[in-house]
């Protein structure tokens, strides 16, 4: 097998493969053997169809299956041979099987070098989560309007209608919920402070293949949401480029922070025990424990 590697840019590599005739023949023989076991050809029992008949009746299928059989293994061997470290699946193009020789091109991004520093002991400000009586009363004001733009009396009967024995117990539950929401918001704020510091102190190039894949996923999600809200096909097409422009910076930032957290996991030997765990989430827990916490002024 011949493999030529060309450096396109700092992260992108183009690999040109040429698979020799004997390897292609070996793979194709195996494919025809498998096809022959199940092929239904008039006048022949399954498993007894001559090869030249199979070539006539199933030639294109055999060719396609041979290509599908060879490319993944050839790519894997080529990457290993040239000690490349791909960060994503390759883009396979220029596939050609002619005169028994298979050629194809694989374009891939390699994993970037990520330099992280000052990730332990990051100073973060934590806002208070307590909710005052005044804030609870302000929230109750929203209930007064009701759903029919008519004022509602906030009393024990109202509380019972909401599933609480009394107004005081409703206010206690409301205070608890407001504090829970604020605590969650404060936690996100602290995580964002850590993320900002990590990005500021890290050096890396962002692989565009990852950005492209994640952007495609996020764009499709956004368009699906618009579709469920009743947007027509022409509206979706008009909105697509605008959404892409809006989403791209956020997606690039997400990919960047993922790579930084992944590198910290490597440095700190942080691993996940099962698929239900999130490696970035586990690294963030580590960083939160290592952070220097201060009360917000």
mmCIF file of C-alpha atoms in Angstrom:
data_model
loop_
_atom_site.group_PDB
_atom_site.id
_atom_site.type_symbol
_atom_site.label_atom_id
_atom_site.label_comp_id
_atom_site.label_asym_id
_atom_site.label_seq_id
_atom_site.Cartn_x
_atom_site.Cartn_y
_atom_site.Cartn_z
ATOM 1 C CA UNK A 1 0.000 0.000 0.000
ATOM 2 C CA UNK A 2 1.291 3.451 -0.939
ATOM 3 C CA UNK A 3 0.369 6.424 1.243
ATOM 4 C CA UNK A 4 1.377 10.024 0.574
ATOM 5 C CA UNK A 5 0.758 12.600 3.305
ATOM 6 C CA UNK A 6 0.528 16.282 2.487
ATOM 7 C CA UNK A 7 0.411 19.030 5.131
ATOM 8 C CA UNK A 8 -2.438 21.372 4.136
ATOM 9 C CA UNK A 9 -2.132 23.641 7.178
ATOM 10 C CA UNK A 10 -1.116 23.442 10.843
ATOM 11 C CA UNK A 11 -3.785 20.812 11.607
ATOM 12 C CA UNK A 12 -5.140 19.539 8.287
ATOM 13 C CA UNK A 13 -3.544 16.605 6.467
ATOM 14 C CA UNK A 14 -4.340 15.132 3.059
ATOM 15 C CA UNK A 15 -3.574 11.427 2.643
ATOM 16 C CA UNK A 16 -3.525 9.806 -0.795
ATOM 17 C CA UNK A 17 -3.863 6.016 -0.771
ATOM 18 C CA UNK A 18 -3.086 3.442 -3.443
ATOM 19 C CA UNK A 19 -4.108 -0.129 -2.640
ATOM 20 C CA UNK A 20 -2.283 -2.735 -4.797
ATOM 21 C CA UNK A 21 -4.077 -5.186 -7.050
ATOM 22 C CA UNK A 22 -3.344 -8.257 -4.872
ATOM 23 C CA UNK A 23 -4.953 -6.652 -1.794
ATOM 24 C CA UNK A 24 -8.007 -5.597 -3.800
ATOM 25 C CA UNK A 25 -8.286 -9.076 -5.344
ATOM 26 C CA UNK A 26 -8.093 -10.715 -1.917
ATOM 27 C CA UNK A 27 -10.834 -8.455 -0.538
ATOM 28 C CA UNK A 28 -13.024 -8.903 -3.621
ATOM 29 C CA UNK A 29 -12.699 -12.696 -3.460
ATOM 30 C CA UNK A 30 -13.951 -12.590 0.130
ATOM 31 C CA UNK A 31 -16.856 -10.333 -0.906
ATOM 32 C CA UNK A 32 -17.875 -12.612 -3.806
ATOM 33 C CA UNK A 33 -17.662 -15.612 -1.493
ATOM 34 C CA UNK A 34 -20.090 -13.924 0.901
ATOM 35 C CA UNK A 35 -22.422 -12.779 -1.913
ATOM 36 C CA UNK A 36 -22.399 -16.279 -3.391
ATOM 37 C CA UNK A 37 -23.766 -17.800 -0.165
ATOM 38 C CA UNK A 38 -27.008 -15.836 -0.434
ATOM 39 C CA UNK A 39 -27.332 -14.751 -4.089
ATOM 40 C CA UNK A 40 -30.526 -15.860 -5.806
ATOM 41 C CA UNK A 41 -29.852 -16.512 -9.482
ATOM 42 C CA UNK A 42 -32.319 -18.424 -11.648
ATOM 43 C CA UNK A 43 -31.093 -21.902 -12.465
ATOM 44 C CA UNK A 44 -28.615 -22.102 -9.581
ATOM 45 C CA UNK A 45 -28.891 -23.084 -5.950
ATOM 46 C CA UNK A 46 -27.583 -20.580 -3.345
ATOM 47 C CA UNK A 47 -23.882 -21.169 -2.848
ATOM 48 C CA UNK A 48 -23.491 -22.851 -6.235
ATOM 49 C CA UNK A 49 -23.547 -19.807 -8.543
ATOM 50 C CA UNK A 50 -20.358 -19.638 -10.687
ATOM 51 C CA UNK A 51 -18.154 -16.586 -10.172
ATOM 52 C CA UNK A 52 -18.551 -15.295 -13.743
ATOM 53 C CA UNK A 53 -22.348 -15.337 -13.321
ATOM 54 C CA UNK A 54 -22.040 -13.445 -10.026
ATOM 55 C CA UNK A 55 -19.820 -10.878 -11.768
ATOM 56 C CA UNK A 56 -22.584 -10.277 -14.308
ATOM 57 C CA UNK A 57 -25.459 -10.182 -11.807
ATOM 58 C CA UNK A 58 -23.797 -8.669 -8.732
ATOM 59 C CA UNK A 59 -20.667 -6.967 -10.074
ATOM 60 C CA UNK A 60 -21.520 -3.442 -8.919
ATOM 61 C CA UNK A 61 -22.529 -4.652 -5.468
ATOM 62 C CA UNK A 62 -19.255 -6.571 -5.142
ATOM 63 C CA UNK A 63 -17.274 -3.509 -6.210
ATOM 64 C CA UNK A 64 -19.068 -1.272 -3.681
ATOM 65 C CA UNK A 65 -18.683 -3.784 -0.860
ATOM 66 C CA UNK A 66 -14.982 -4.276 -1.643
ATOM 67 C CA UNK A 67 -14.380 -0.537 -1.445
ATOM 68 C CA UNK A 68 -16.299 -0.348 1.863
ATOM 69 C CA UNK A 69 -14.264 -3.274 3.176
ATOM 70 C CA UNK A 70 -10.834 -1.898 2.231
ATOM 71 C CA UNK A 71 -11.021 1.836 2.994
ATOM 72 C CA UNK A 72 -11.493 1.774 6.810
ATOM 73 C CA UNK A 73 -8.633 -0.681 7.372
ATOM 74 C CA UNK A 74 -6.328 1.036 4.871
ATOM 75 C CA UNK A 75 -7.034 4.405 6.502
ATOM 76 C CA UNK A 76 -6.361 3.005 9.974
ATOM 77 C CA UNK A 77 -3.085 1.424 8.817
ATOM 78 C CA UNK A 78 -2.004 4.627 7.034
ATOM 79 C CA UNK A 79 -2.694 6.804 10.072
ATOM 80 C CA UNK A 80 -0.771 4.368 12.276
ATOM 81 C CA UNK A 81 2.133 4.123 9.816
ATOM 82 C CA UNK A 82 2.558 7.909 9.691
ATOM 83 C CA UNK A 83 1.892 8.339 13.425
ATOM 84 C CA UNK A 84 -0.963 10.767 12.923
ATOM 85 C CA UNK A 85 -3.499 11.460 15.674
ATOM 86 C CA UNK A 86 -6.856 12.279 14.021
ATOM 87 C CA UNK A 87 -9.340 14.230 16.083
ATOM 88 C CA UNK A 88 -12.371 13.411 13.945
ATOM 89 C CA UNK A 89 -13.542 11.135 11.162
ATOM 90 C CA UNK A 90 -11.865 11.840 7.805
ATOM 91 C CA UNK A 91 -13.490 13.190 4.672
ATOM 92 C CA UNK A 92 -13.072 10.476 2.025
ATOM 93 C CA UNK A 93 -13.012 11.646 -1.606
ATOM 94 C CA UNK A 94 -11.683 10.680 -5.061
ATOM 95 C CA UNK A 95 -12.500 6.975 -4.602
ATOM 96 C CA UNK A 96 -11.556 5.072 -7.743
ATOM 97 C CA UNK A 97 -11.300 1.337 -8.421
ATOM 98 C CA UNK A 98 -9.723 0.842 -11.840
ATOM 99 C CA UNK A 99 -7.721 -2.033 -13.325
ATOM 100 C CA UNK A 100 -7.821 -3.773 -9.945
ATOM 101 C CA UNK A 101 -6.144 -0.870 -8.104
ATOM 102 C CA UNK A 102 -8.054 1.189 -5.533
ATOM 103 C CA UNK A 103 -7.133 4.822 -4.898
ATOM 104 C CA UNK A 104 -8.757 7.324 -2.561
ATOM 105 C CA UNK A 105 -8.022 10.514 -0.657
ATOM 106 C CA UNK A 106 -8.629 11.128 3.059
ATOM 107 C CA UNK A 107 -8.606 14.645 4.490
ATOM 108 C CA UNK A 108 -8.417 14.896 8.274
ATOM 109 C CA UNK A 109 -7.607 17.195 11.156
ATOM 110 C CA UNK A 110 -5.002 16.016 13.639
ATOM 111 C CA UNK A 111 -5.366 16.599 17.366
ATOM 112 C CA UNK A 112 -3.859 19.988 18.219
ATOM 113 C CA UNK A 113 -1.265 20.555 20.899
ATOM 114 C CA UNK A 114 -3.019 22.125 23.874
ATOM 115 C CA UNK A 115 -0.992 24.117 26.395
ATOM 116 C CA UNK A 116 -2.851 24.810 29.624
ATOM 117 C CA UNK A 117 -1.577 26.725 32.619
ATOM 118 C CA UNK A 118 -2.852 28.312 35.848
ATOM 119 C CA UNK A 119 -5.914 26.085 35.945
ATOM 120 C CA UNK A 120 -5.610 25.328 39.662
ATOM 121 C CA UNK A 121 -6.522 27.948 42.224
ATOM 122 C CA UNK A 122 -8.596 30.130 39.892
ATOM 123 C CA UNK A 123 -10.241 32.910 41.926
ATOM 124 C CA UNK A 124 -14.019 32.930 41.524
ATOM 125 C CA UNK A 125 -16.723 35.136 43.006
ATOM 126 C CA UNK A 126 -19.832 33.418 44.298
ATOM 127 C CA UNK A 127 -23.018 35.462 44.588
ATOM 128 C CA UNK A 128 -25.385 34.818 47.485
ATOM 129 C CA UNK A 129 -28.331 32.507 46.830
ATOM 130 C CA UNK A 130 -30.546 33.695 49.702
ATOM 131 C CA UNK A 131 -33.893 35.169 48.711
ATOM 132 C CA UNK A 132 -35.401 37.958 50.848
ATOM 133 C CA UNK A 133 -38.992 38.237 52.017
ATOM 134 C CA UNK A 134 -39.339 41.282 49.773
ATOM 135 C CA UNK A 135 -38.333 39.219 46.713
ATOM 136 C CA UNK A 136 -40.869 36.528 47.609
ATOM 137 C CA UNK A 137 -43.583 39.191 47.873
ATOM 138 C CA UNK A 138 -42.541 40.662 44.504
ATOM 139 C CA UNK A 139 -42.873 37.215 42.940
ATOM 140 C CA UNK A 140 -46.326 36.836 44.482
ATOM 141 C CA UNK A 141 -47.318 40.013 42.672
ATOM 142 C CA UNK A 142 -47.015 38.093 39.372
ATOM 143 C CA UNK A 143 -49.611 35.620 40.611
ATOM 144 C CA UNK A 144 -52.065 38.425 41.332
ATOM 145 C CA UNK A 145 -52.732 39.018 37.640
ATOM 146 C CA UNK A 146 -53.765 35.416 37.057
ATOM 147 C CA UNK A 147 -54.342 34.113 33.531
ATOM 148 C CA UNK A 148 -57.341 36.254 32.687
ATOM 149 C CA UNK A 149 -55.856 39.676 33.453
ATOM 150 C CA UNK A 150 -58.086 39.805 36.533
ATOM 151 C CA UNK A 151 -56.594 40.402 39.965
ATOM 152 C CA UNK A 152 -56.391 37.299 42.142
ATOM 153 C CA UNK A 153 -56.500 37.424 45.918
ATOM 154 C CA UNK A 154 -53.371 35.827 47.326
ATOM 155 C CA UNK A 155 -54.624 34.071 50.465
ATOM 156 C CA UNK A 156 -54.976 30.610 51.995
ATOM 157 C CA UNK A 157 -57.634 29.643 49.420
ATOM 158 C CA UNK A 158 -55.299 30.605 46.583
ATOM 159 C CA UNK A 159 -52.505 28.555 48.222
ATOM 160 C CA UNK A 160 -54.836 25.534 48.510
ATOM 161 C CA UNK A 161 -55.622 25.872 44.817
ATOM 162 C CA UNK A 162 -51.869 25.639 44.178
ATOM 163 C CA UNK A 163 -51.670 22.456 46.277
ATOM 164 C CA UNK A 164 -50.462 23.934 49.597
ATOM 165 C CA UNK A 165 -52.250 23.865 52.978
ATOM 166 C CA UNK A 166 -51.753 27.587 53.637
ATOM 167 C CA UNK A 167 -50.332 30.796 52.218
ATOM 168 C CA UNK A 168 -47.331 30.622 54.565
ATOM 169 C CA UNK A 169 -46.412 27.120 53.321
ATOM 170 C CA UNK A 170 -46.826 28.294 49.719
ATOM 171 C CA UNK A 171 -44.478 31.239 50.417
ATOM 172 C CA UNK A 172 -41.942 28.856 52.040
ATOM 173 C CA UNK A 173 -42.001 26.558 48.990
ATOM 174 C CA UNK A 174 -41.759 29.546 46.653
ATOM 175 C CA UNK A 175 -38.734 30.897 48.561
ATOM 176 C CA UNK A 176 -37.081 27.466 48.352
ATOM 177 C CA UNK A 177 -37.677 27.277 44.584
ATOM 178 C CA UNK A 178 -36.355 30.816 44.016
ATOM 179 C CA UNK A 179 -33.213 29.997 46.010
ATOM 180 C CA UNK A 180 -32.737 26.761 44.071
ATOM 181 C CA UNK A 181 -33.014 28.645 40.750
ATOM 182 C CA UNK A 182 -30.637 31.347 41.940
ATOM 183 C CA UNK A 183 -28.155 28.775 43.230
ATOM 184 C CA UNK A 184 -28.150 27.045 39.850
ATOM 185 C CA UNK A 185 -27.662 30.383 38.095
ATOM 186 C CA UNK A 186 -24.805 31.282 40.466
ATOM 187 C CA UNK A 187 -23.160 27.924 39.847
ATOM 188 C CA UNK A 188 -23.276 28.556 36.078
ATOM 189 C CA UNK A 189 -21.807 32.003 36.656
ATOM 190 C CA UNK A 190 -18.877 30.502 38.607
ATOM 191 C CA UNK A 191 -18.286 27.883 35.885
ATOM 192 C CA UNK A 192 -18.254 30.660 33.269
ATOM 193 C CA UNK A 193 -15.619 32.528 35.295
ATOM 194 C CA UNK A 194 -13.446 29.392 35.287
ATOM 195 C CA UNK A 195 -14.004 28.884 31.559
ATOM 196 C CA UNK A 196 -12.949 32.469 30.811
ATOM 197 C CA UNK A 197 -9.721 32.004 32.777
ATOM 198 C CA UNK A 198 -8.965 28.672 31.092
ATOM 199 C CA UNK A 199 -9.418 30.178 27.616
ATOM 200 C CA UNK A 200 -7.281 33.199 28.550
ATOM 201 C CA UNK A 201 -4.424 31.006 29.800
ATOM 202 C CA UNK A 202 -4.498 28.266 27.137
ATOM 203 C CA UNK A 203 -2.740 28.023 23.784
ATOM 204 C CA UNK A 204 -4.249 25.898 21.029
ATOM 205 C CA UNK A 205 -5.545 25.868 17.479
ATOM 206 C CA UNK A 206 -9.159 24.830 17.024
ATOM 207 C CA UNK A 207 -9.726 21.995 14.480
ATOM 208 C CA UNK A 208 -12.282 23.308 12.012
ATOM 209 C CA UNK A 209 -13.645 19.825 11.273
ATOM 210 C CA UNK A 210 -14.946 19.632 14.859
ATOM 211 C CA UNK A 211 -16.408 23.129 14.618
ATOM 212 C CA UNK A 212 -18.057 22.246 11.304
ATOM 213 C CA UNK A 213 -19.609 19.039 12.663
ATOM 214 C CA UNK A 214 -20.865 20.646 15.885
ATOM 215 C CA UNK A 215 -22.166 23.681 13.984
ATOM 216 C CA UNK A 216 -24.059 21.409 11.593
ATOM 217 C CA UNK A 217 -25.664 19.638 14.573
ATOM 218 C CA UNK A 218 -26.617 22.870 16.367
ATOM 219 C CA UNK A 219 -27.930 24.457 13.154
ATOM 220 C CA UNK A 220 -30.166 21.468 12.435
ATOM 221 C CA UNK A 221 -31.522 21.617 15.995
ATOM 222 C CA UNK A 222 -32.335 25.327 15.642
ATOM 223 C CA UNK A 223 -34.026 24.818 12.260
ATOM 224 C CA UNK A 224 -36.073 21.912 13.629
ATOM 225 C CA UNK A 225 -37.282 24.114 16.496
ATOM 226 C CA UNK A 226 -38.344 26.803 14.012
ATOM 227 C CA UNK A 227 -40.111 24.170 11.926
ATOM 228 C CA UNK A 228 -42.121 22.947 14.934
ATOM 229 C CA UNK A 229 -43.093 26.579 15.548
ATOM 230 C CA UNK A 230 -44.629 26.694 12.072
ATOM 231 C CA UNK A 231 -41.840 28.202 9.937
ATOM 232 C CA UNK A 232 -42.182 27.438 6.202
ATOM 233 C CA UNK A 233 -39.447 25.949 4.005
ATOM 234 C CA UNK A 234 -38.556 29.285 2.373
ATOM 235 C CA UNK A 235 -38.383 30.969 5.805
ATOM 236 C CA UNK A 236 -36.016 28.272 7.071
ATOM 237 C CA UNK A 237 -33.724 28.725 4.055
ATOM 238 C CA UNK A 238 -33.664 32.487 4.577
ATOM 239 C CA UNK A 239 -32.906 32.034 8.284
ATOM 240 C CA UNK A 240 -30.202 29.365 7.882
ATOM 241 C CA UNK A 241 -27.260 31.661 7.052
ATOM 242 C CA UNK A 242 -28.225 34.128 9.770
ATOM 243 C CA UNK A 243 -28.342 31.298 12.335
ATOM 244 C CA UNK A 244 -25.008 29.926 11.120
ATOM 245 C CA UNK A 245 -23.372 33.344 11.645
ATOM 246 C CA UNK A 246 -24.893 33.630 15.113
ATOM 247 C CA UNK A 247 -23.965 30.098 16.233
ATOM 248 C CA UNK A 248 -20.420 29.774 14.864
ATOM 249 C CA UNK A 249 -18.534 31.850 17.522
ATOM 250 C CA UNK A 250 -20.301 30.001 20.374
ATOM 251 C CA UNK A 251 -19.621 26.607 18.782
ATOM 252 C CA UNK A 252 -15.924 27.437 18.264
ATOM 253 C CA UNK A 253 -15.715 28.463 21.921
ATOM 254 C CA UNK A 254 -17.391 25.183 22.993
ATOM 255 C CA UNK A 255 -14.900 23.112 20.985
ATOM 256 C CA UNK A 256 -12.013 25.112 22.432
ATOM 257 C CA UNK A 257 -13.087 24.632 26.051
ATOM 258 C CA UNK A 258 -13.778 20.923 25.421
ATOM 259 C CA UNK A 259 -10.194 20.435 24.207
ATOM 260 C CA UNK A 260 -8.832 22.391 27.183
ATOM 261 C CA UNK A 261 -10.850 20.317 29.676
ATOM 262 C CA UNK A 262 -9.767 17.140 27.895
ATOM 263 C CA UNK A 263 -6.117 18.168 28.258
ATOM 264 C CA UNK A 264 -6.565 18.899 31.977
ATOM 265 C CA UNK A 265 -8.162 15.454 32.362
ATOM 266 C CA UNK A 266 -5.021 13.963 30.832
ATOM 267 C CA UNK A 267 -2.682 15.952 33.075
ATOM 268 C CA UNK A 268 -4.661 15.113 36.224
ATOM 269 C CA UNK A 269 -5.440 11.488 35.277
ATOM 270 C CA UNK A 270 -9.189 12.160 35.433
ATOM 271 C CA UNK A 271 -11.231 9.377 33.831
ATOM 272 C CA UNK A 272 -14.881 8.381 33.662
ATOM 273 C CA UNK A 273 -16.136 5.038 34.951
ATOM 274 C CA UNK A 274 -19.095 4.643 32.605
ATOM 275 C CA UNK A 275 -20.977 6.295 29.742
ATOM 276 C CA UNK A 276 -23.371 8.064 32.108
ATOM 277 C CA UNK A 277 -20.531 10.276 33.321
ATOM 278 C CA UNK A 278 -19.299 13.345 31.452
ATOM 279 C CA UNK A 279 -15.543 13.897 31.261
ATOM 280 C CA UNK A 280 -15.859 17.711 30.914
ATOM 281 C CA UNK A 281 -18.302 17.690 33.853
ATOM 282 C CA UNK A 282 -15.886 15.677 35.986
ATOM 283 C CA UNK A 283 -12.996 18.007 35.128
ATOM 284 C CA UNK A 284 -15.150 21.024 36.002
ATOM 285 C CA UNK A 285 -15.916 19.458 39.406
ATOM 286 C CA UNK A 286 -12.156 19.114 39.957
ATOM 287 C CA UNK A 287 -11.568 22.758 38.967
ATOM 288 C CA UNK A 288 -14.361 23.955 41.266
ATOM 289 C CA UNK A 289 -12.741 22.114 44.187
ATOM 290 C CA UNK A 290 -9.358 23.633 43.329
ATOM 291 C CA UNK A 291 -10.715 27.171 42.875
ATOM 292 C CA UNK A 292 -10.331 29.987 45.404
ATOM 293 C CA UNK A 293 -13.838 31.076 46.351
ATOM 294 C CA UNK A 294 -14.678 34.626 47.348
ATOM 295 C CA UNK A 295 -18.023 36.214 48.186
ATOM 296 C CA UNK A 296 -19.172 38.642 45.527
ATOM 297 C CA UNK A 297 -19.137 42.252 46.693
#
